[in-house]
């Protein structure tokens, strides 16, 4: 096996050919599909008389368009129902496993694949969703792809890609109280910029990530793409293996032992050479909130919105646009900004540990008058686990709505949408203009614990000042 970074090793092992364009034809071990980016791809296959080459390496779920209140079929939204039917038919025609609503395994694609043990170290993974980088938490190389690439993977199980450089993003130390994985990645993006990772894979290393659970690592890798990196990953270790052991698709018996040996061998070598290394200190990270229209426009909860002189000439126009769109002024503290909607969920922060942490802050408190707050589990398994622990009762008692699993207000391709200029405190991953369903709606990204703090106070608040129930 080649020496070097995990990225280099996995890339080399999955290289089928080098194309005349100079790109690599890369074998894709697992292809995850959903209802939004696959219908056209299946139509393109059909038009060319092609079959899915490896249906056993393709797994489908439905997430973006599913309503989180009334899931009765047919869906009230005719287009959503059409997308659902198209996916059901395509999976049936091509012999693809489909985790449909009510199967017990449905949920957001980046939540269900890890929880079923489908996502494993050393794999190459592709999915028609930008946040496929999530799967890198396991030491997989995972790419978000477009519809024509979905077609390519369905037909050939390969992708044509240019090899990336590797930047080691090291964070060391224990996180201060009230600081979570979400704050770490928002801090990294804030520092390196939303385009800072273009052309790179991010390898997240250092003691902070080594101490994180798999759920926390997924939150970090999920947002690699928001920092411009095509993928992000963490070297697999004992925490990874412990998470995977016994899961439905994980290797069993002697295969498990062989797999662990192989997974250890693909870790980055200690003498691996990186194209770039950047080091952070965990103690420098605060609970972080975005104030603008890109995930890089973030500040610590104690800070004020930066003035134009804080930005480079290149970044000043987007900062000006953000002040105007968000109706927030330079010099204004972010704390105290009134919120209308509080959303906990998404493939960034809709996992069981997110809900447990949020519930601890919600317990014994009440959602502020006039604020709509809701919790959307990332999958049917997360929902079932949360309910078995009574978390739904805690949320409901505090005034949160408890919903069915789906992408919900992350992208709002379903009935969960902001109205007009509403301002949302959201545990999701993108704060682009109009992202949450209203063309003029506004989004502040933060950790689930900070979303609870905002819900209770009715304004952006510091979670460190909210009392927490003991676990
Ligand atoms: S939760 Fe958001 S980012 Fe994640 S898969 Fe759904 S729409 Fe995409």
XYZ file of C-alpha atoms and ligand atoms in Angstrom:
479
model
C 0.000 0.000 0.000
C 1.141 3.521 -0.694
C 2.425 5.660 2.170
C 1.060 9.043 3.038
C -2.285 10.452 4.086
C -5.476 8.462 4.361
C -6.723 10.481 1.415
C -3.783 9.400 -0.772
C -4.131 5.758 0.204
C -7.877 5.571 -0.381
C -7.585 7.507 -3.625
C -4.836 5.235 -4.987
C -6.681 2.056 -4.008
C -9.842 3.210 -5.799
C -8.150 4.495 -8.952
C -9.427 2.627 -12.005
C -7.622 4.696 -14.626
C -6.175 8.093 -15.417
C -8.319 9.724 -18.094
C -6.964 11.712 -21.076
C -8.255 14.838 -19.267
C -5.814 14.106 -16.441
C -8.688 13.314 -14.101
C -8.832 10.071 -12.177
C -11.545 7.540 -12.839
C -12.355 6.674 -9.238
C -14.320 3.610 -8.143
C -17.171 4.482 -5.769
C -17.791 1.888 -3.088
C -21.159 3.207 -1.911
C -23.670 5.345 -3.762
C -26.384 6.934 -1.652
C -29.393 8.306 -3.492
C -32.504 10.264 -2.580
C -35.573 11.682 -4.281
C -34.238 15.081 -5.373
C -31.125 14.454 -7.466
C -31.893 10.959 -8.777
C -35.057 11.189 -10.971
C -33.304 12.949 -13.869
C -30.315 10.641 -13.541
C -32.550 7.576 -13.861
C -34.258 9.161 -16.874
C -30.848 9.729 -18.488
C -29.990 6.054 -17.902
C -33.264 4.981 -19.404
C -32.754 7.205 -22.469
C -29.453 5.456 -23.137
C -30.785 1.977 -22.409
C -28.418 1.538 -19.448
C -28.896 -0.387 -16.212
C -27.586 0.402 -12.740
C -24.234 -1.390 -12.750
C -24.054 -2.280 -9.042
C -27.507 -2.011 -7.443
C -26.069 -3.737 -4.357
C -23.730 -0.747 -3.890
C -26.615 1.717 -4.166
C -28.913 2.591 -1.251
C -31.890 4.947 -1.370
C -33.887 6.922 1.130
C -36.302 9.845 1.030
C -35.561 12.938 3.063
C -35.697 16.376 1.426
C -39.368 16.513 0.464
C -41.001 14.518 3.243
C -43.486 16.439 5.380
C -42.603 16.276 9.071
C -46.201 16.600 10.303
C -48.652 14.745 8.092
C -46.858 11.998 6.169
C -50.036 10.409 4.775
C -49.823 9.467 1.091
C -50.394 10.884 -1.402
C -48.525 13.941 -0.107
C -50.470 17.199 -0.292
C -47.647 18.632 -2.422
C -48.171 17.114 -5.871
C -44.542 17.609 -6.933
C -43.280 15.916 -3.755
C -45.595 12.985 -4.390
C -44.312 12.711 -7.976
C -40.682 12.669 -6.777
C -41.520 10.034 -4.207
C -43.249 7.827 -6.765
C -40.383 8.242 -9.230
C -37.864 7.063 -6.633
C -40.033 4.139 -5.550
C -40.392 3.043 -9.183
C -36.685 3.456 -10.013
C -35.627 1.435 -6.974
C -38.088 -1.284 -7.881
C -36.987 -1.338 -11.542
C -33.290 -1.532 -10.700
C -33.350 -3.724 -7.586
C -32.092 -0.974 -5.258
C -32.690 -1.130 -1.505
C -35.030 1.729 -0.556
C -35.558 2.821 3.039
C -39.034 4.266 2.720
C -41.098 6.121 5.322
C -42.270 3.711 8.009
C -39.553 1.150 7.289
C -37.836 2.032 10.564
C -34.730 2.945 8.564
C -35.797 6.119 6.744
C -34.201 9.450 7.473
C -31.728 11.984 6.188
C -29.310 10.176 3.904
C -26.239 11.287 5.901
C -27.809 10.111 9.139
C -29.071 6.700 8.073
C -25.973 5.379 6.269
C -23.703 5.722 9.326
C -26.325 4.419 11.753
C -26.812 1.295 9.627
C -23.057 0.704 9.417
C -23.048 1.307 5.643
C -20.465 4.071 5.996
C -17.092 2.490 6.784
C -13.447 3.594 6.884
C -11.479 3.490 3.657
C -14.564 3.684 1.441
C -15.251 6.041 -1.391
C -18.815 7.352 -1.101
C -20.858 9.584 -3.385
C -24.310 11.134 -3.043
C -26.184 13.863 -4.867
C -26.096 16.174 -1.864
C -23.366 18.636 -0.914
C -23.124 17.420 2.664
C -21.919 13.952 1.734
C -18.662 15.090 3.326
C -20.340 13.968 6.590
C -19.226 10.379 5.962
C -15.588 11.425 6.184
C -16.022 11.235 9.972
C -15.383 7.500 9.555
C -12.239 7.889 7.469
C -14.147 7.555 4.209
C -13.560 9.830 1.226
C -17.026 11.119 0.470
C -18.112 13.497 -2.275
C -21.283 15.431 -2.923
C -22.087 15.174 -6.644
C -24.440 16.687 -9.209
C -27.210 14.988 -11.182
C -25.080 14.079 -14.221
C -22.513 12.533 -11.877
C -25.295 10.580 -10.164
C -26.028 9.172 -13.626
C -22.333 8.341 -14.108
C -22.112 6.481 -10.812
C -25.365 4.610 -11.441
C -24.094 3.497 -14.853
C -20.399 2.887 -14.154
C -19.905 2.992 -10.354
C -17.094 5.456 -11.075
C -16.567 9.201 -11.103
C -14.130 11.357 -13.059
C -12.423 13.587 -10.499
C -9.306 15.707 -10.198
C -7.147 14.694 -7.256
C -7.268 17.087 -4.313
C -4.507 18.504 -2.171
C -4.700 17.667 1.544
C -4.745 20.258 4.321
C -4.356 19.063 7.890
C -6.647 21.133 10.105
C -5.458 20.449 13.613
C -7.382 21.445 16.752
C -5.895 20.606 20.123
C -7.205 20.766 23.667
C -10.471 20.349 25.522
C -13.419 22.452 24.416
C -14.572 25.063 26.937
C -18.063 24.656 28.485
C -20.870 25.537 26.072
C -18.642 24.939 23.029
C -19.619 22.070 20.724
C -18.494 20.404 17.505
C -20.679 22.875 15.593
C -18.778 25.791 17.114
C -15.479 24.180 16.133
C -16.392 23.894 12.471
C -18.011 27.358 12.383
C -14.805 28.730 13.921
C -12.651 26.954 11.322
C -14.782 28.256 8.453
C -14.853 31.736 9.922
C -11.049 31.705 10.069
C -10.166 29.991 6.783
C -13.085 31.377 4.780
C -15.818 29.768 2.747
C -13.458 29.403 -0.192
C -10.370 28.623 1.878
C -10.659 24.903 1.247
C -11.174 25.010 -2.526
C -8.979 22.347 -4.119
C -8.407 20.607 -0.785
C -9.557 17.663 1.242
C -9.527 18.610 4.929
C -8.008 16.099 7.320
C -9.273 17.032 10.800
C -6.645 15.997 13.333
C -5.535 16.773 16.869
C -6.674 15.927 20.374
C -9.982 17.825 20.150
C -11.244 15.576 17.343
C -9.695 12.503 18.960
C -11.885 13.148 22.021
C -15.067 13.631 19.985
C -17.844 11.052 19.591
C -18.769 9.883 16.090
C -21.848 12.130 16.131
C -19.628 15.126 16.860
C -17.131 14.125 14.164
C -20.000 13.906 11.684
C -21.071 17.459 12.552
C -17.559 18.681 11.783
C -17.067 16.755 8.527
C -20.606 17.649 7.403
C -19.648 21.313 7.101
C -16.262 20.793 5.386
C -17.995 21.694 2.171
C -19.086 25.032 3.674
C -15.405 25.853 4.042
C -14.846 25.087 0.355
C -13.214 21.669 0.904
C -14.590 19.014 -1.423
C -14.412 16.504 1.413
C -13.245 16.266 5.012
C -12.216 13.273 7.066
C -10.919 12.037 10.402
C -8.617 9.043 10.706
C -10.493 6.008 12.034
C -9.684 4.965 15.607
C -11.083 2.972 18.531
C -14.078 5.369 18.772
C -14.913 4.698 15.111
C -14.652 0.926 15.539
C -16.733 0.981 18.718
C -19.470 2.926 16.904
C -19.519 0.500 13.977
C -19.353 -2.746 15.927
C -22.601 -4.712 15.721
C -24.348 -2.366 13.283
C -26.468 -4.019 10.620
C -24.081 -3.618 7.676
C -20.850 -3.832 9.688
C -18.612 -6.861 9.123
C -19.154 -9.708 11.573
C -16.965 -12.410 13.160
C -13.588 -12.979 11.484
C -14.526 -10.399 8.834
C -14.734 -7.785 11.601
C -11.184 -8.493 12.777
C -9.879 -8.339 9.210
C -11.772 -5.108 8.628
C -10.341 -3.426 11.738
C -6.822 -4.418 10.703
C -7.413 -2.928 7.258
C -9.055 0.215 8.650
C -6.045 0.805 10.870
C -3.705 0.417 7.911
C -5.343 3.215 5.941
C -4.817 5.842 8.655
C -2.507 8.680 7.647
C 1.099 7.742 8.378
C 2.797 9.745 11.129
C 5.343 10.979 8.578
C 2.710 11.799 5.938
C 3.411 15.018 4.064
C 0.563 17.531 3.789
C 0.110 20.332 1.287
C -0.779 22.614 4.172
C -1.137 22.449 7.966
C -3.168 24.841 10.123
C -3.322 24.564 13.911
C -6.056 25.855 16.252
C -6.337 25.879 20.039
C -9.699 24.627 21.356
C -9.548 27.188 24.157
C -9.841 30.000 21.601
C -13.258 28.805 20.425
C -16.484 30.347 21.798
C -20.112 29.471 21.207
C -20.344 30.737 17.635
C -23.240 32.251 15.674
C -23.409 33.362 12.069
C -24.677 36.871 11.498
C -24.540 37.024 7.682
C -25.392 35.122 4.524
C -22.489 32.687 4.361
C -21.380 30.161 7.005
C -18.056 32.039 7.171
C -19.737 35.163 8.504
C -19.680 33.969 12.094
C -18.686 35.481 15.439
C -18.405 34.412 19.059
C -21.545 35.038 21.079
C -19.731 37.785 23.032
C -18.650 39.628 19.905
C -20.262 42.364 17.853
C -20.900 42.259 14.130
C -17.630 43.248 12.460
C -17.307 46.472 10.486
C -16.321 46.634 6.825
C -12.709 47.429 7.728
C -12.464 43.941 9.222
C -12.761 42.399 5.740
C -10.457 42.184 2.745
C -11.388 44.143 -0.365
C -12.659 40.901 -1.875
C -14.928 40.116 1.077
C -16.318 43.626 1.613
C -19.123 43.426 -1.002
C -20.589 40.227 0.522
C -20.318 41.764 4.015
C -22.230 44.858 2.816
C -24.832 42.637 1.220
C -25.142 40.677 4.468
C -25.709 43.777 6.668
C -28.513 44.835 4.350
C -30.159 41.464 3.891
C -29.969 40.492 7.557
C -30.895 44.004 8.721
C -28.002 43.885 11.187
C -25.530 46.716 11.640
C -21.735 46.662 12.081
C -20.869 47.094 15.760
C -24.185 45.634 16.920
C -23.871 42.728 19.406
C -25.322 39.500 18.027
C -26.582 38.605 21.492
C -30.074 39.964 22.011
C -31.113 39.707 18.335
C -34.803 38.716 18.341
C -35.643 35.345 16.791
C -38.945 34.112 15.351
C -38.258 30.450 14.641
C -35.936 27.920 16.316
C -35.084 24.749 14.404
C -33.205 21.731 15.741
C -32.482 19.080 13.136
C -30.687 18.431 9.797
C -27.805 16.167 8.815
C -25.485 18.484 10.754
C -27.241 18.336 14.116
C -30.225 15.975 14.026
C -28.582 12.970 15.693
C -29.397 11.439 19.056
C -26.528 13.106 20.936
C -27.672 16.504 19.580
C -31.192 15.880 20.839
C -29.961 14.644 24.219
C -27.841 17.756 24.694
C -30.638 20.078 23.543
C -33.152 18.357 25.830
C -30.927 18.953 28.840
C -31.131 22.685 28.211
C -34.840 22.600 27.365
C -35.743 20.751 30.567
C -37.293 23.050 33.143
C -37.564 25.974 30.703
C -40.252 27.351 28.379
C -40.045 28.534 24.799
C -40.535 32.316 24.771
C -43.942 33.677 23.780
C -44.261 34.253 20.047
C -41.375 31.929 19.113
C -42.064 28.832 17.035
C -39.629 26.095 18.067
C -39.470 22.574 16.716
C -37.286 19.488 16.812
C -36.923 17.177 13.810
C -35.046 13.910 14.409
C -32.577 13.010 11.650
C -33.996 9.529 11.142
C -36.649 7.084 12.246
C -34.021 5.358 14.396
C -33.059 8.651 16.062
C -36.732 9.392 16.690
C -37.365 5.955 18.143
C -34.297 6.200 20.408
C -35.200 9.728 21.545
C -38.751 8.663 22.380
C -37.510 5.614 24.298
C -35.515 8.058 26.448
C -38.500 10.392 26.883
C -36.789 13.314 25.123
C -39.934 14.129 23.148
C -41.812 14.726 26.406
C -39.088 17.112 27.607
C -39.236 19.085 24.372
C -43.022 19.178 24.247
C -43.296 20.237 27.874
C -40.916 23.099 27.137
C -43.067 24.206 24.192
C -41.168 22.680 21.262
C -43.015 20.765 18.537
C -41.823 17.178 18.037
C -41.837 16.106 14.400
C -41.303 13.168 12.031
C -37.804 12.664 10.513
C -36.655 14.551 7.416
C -34.566 17.480 6.192
C -37.340 19.846 7.265
C -36.308 23.494 7.451
C -32.692 22.899 6.475
C -33.652 23.413 2.842
C -37.429 23.755 3.143
C -38.336 21.574 0.150
C -41.330 20.531 2.269
C -44.029 22.365 4.231
C -41.529 23.579 6.908
C -40.709 27.101 5.717
C -39.950 30.502 7.144
C -42.543 33.182 6.419
C -41.550 36.586 5.051
C -38.651 38.193 6.934
C -38.730 35.767 9.856
C -35.386 35.207 11.531
C -34.439 31.661 12.390
C -31.978 30.253 14.913
C -31.030 27.029 13.189
C -28.844 24.005 13.848
C -28.518 23.398 10.079
C -25.561 24.162 7.827
C -26.415 26.922 5.366
C -27.547 30.493 5.946
C -27.742 31.516 2.296
C -30.425 34.019 1.307
C -33.789 32.276 1.122
C -32.360 28.933 2.245
C -35.151 28.175 4.701
C -38.104 28.576 2.389
C -38.871 32.297 2.329
C -37.133 34.398 -0.329
C -36.484 37.057 2.308
C -36.128 34.782 5.363
C -33.030 35.049 7.538
C -30.970 32.307 9.153
C -28.473 32.307 12.009
C -26.476 29.067 12.302
C -25.506 27.771 15.734
C -25.261 24.616 17.847
C -28.465 22.846 18.986
C -27.765 23.943 22.572
C -27.586 27.557 21.392
C -30.851 27.099 19.463
C -32.506 26.048 22.724
C -31.039 29.088 24.461
C -32.480 31.308 21.712
C -35.868 29.602 21.951
C -36.052 30.134 25.707
C -34.929 33.762 25.616
C -36.667 34.702 22.363
C -33.389 36.195 21.202
C -29.838 35.087 20.444
C -28.466 34.100 23.835
C -25.403 32.577 25.441
C -26.016 28.922 26.273
C -23.500 29.204 29.100
C -26.056 31.324 30.944
C -28.844 28.726 30.688
C -29.189 26.167 33.465
C -28.864 22.589 32.325
C -30.516 19.463 33.718
C -28.039 16.824 34.835
C -27.649 13.834 32.509
S -30.509 18.115 6.055
Fe -30.043 19.787 4.646
S -27.930 19.542 3.967
Fe -28.605 17.628 4.979
S -29.265 16.314 3.292
Fe -31.077 17.406 4.026
S -31.217 19.302 2.799
Fe -29.153 18.421 2.487
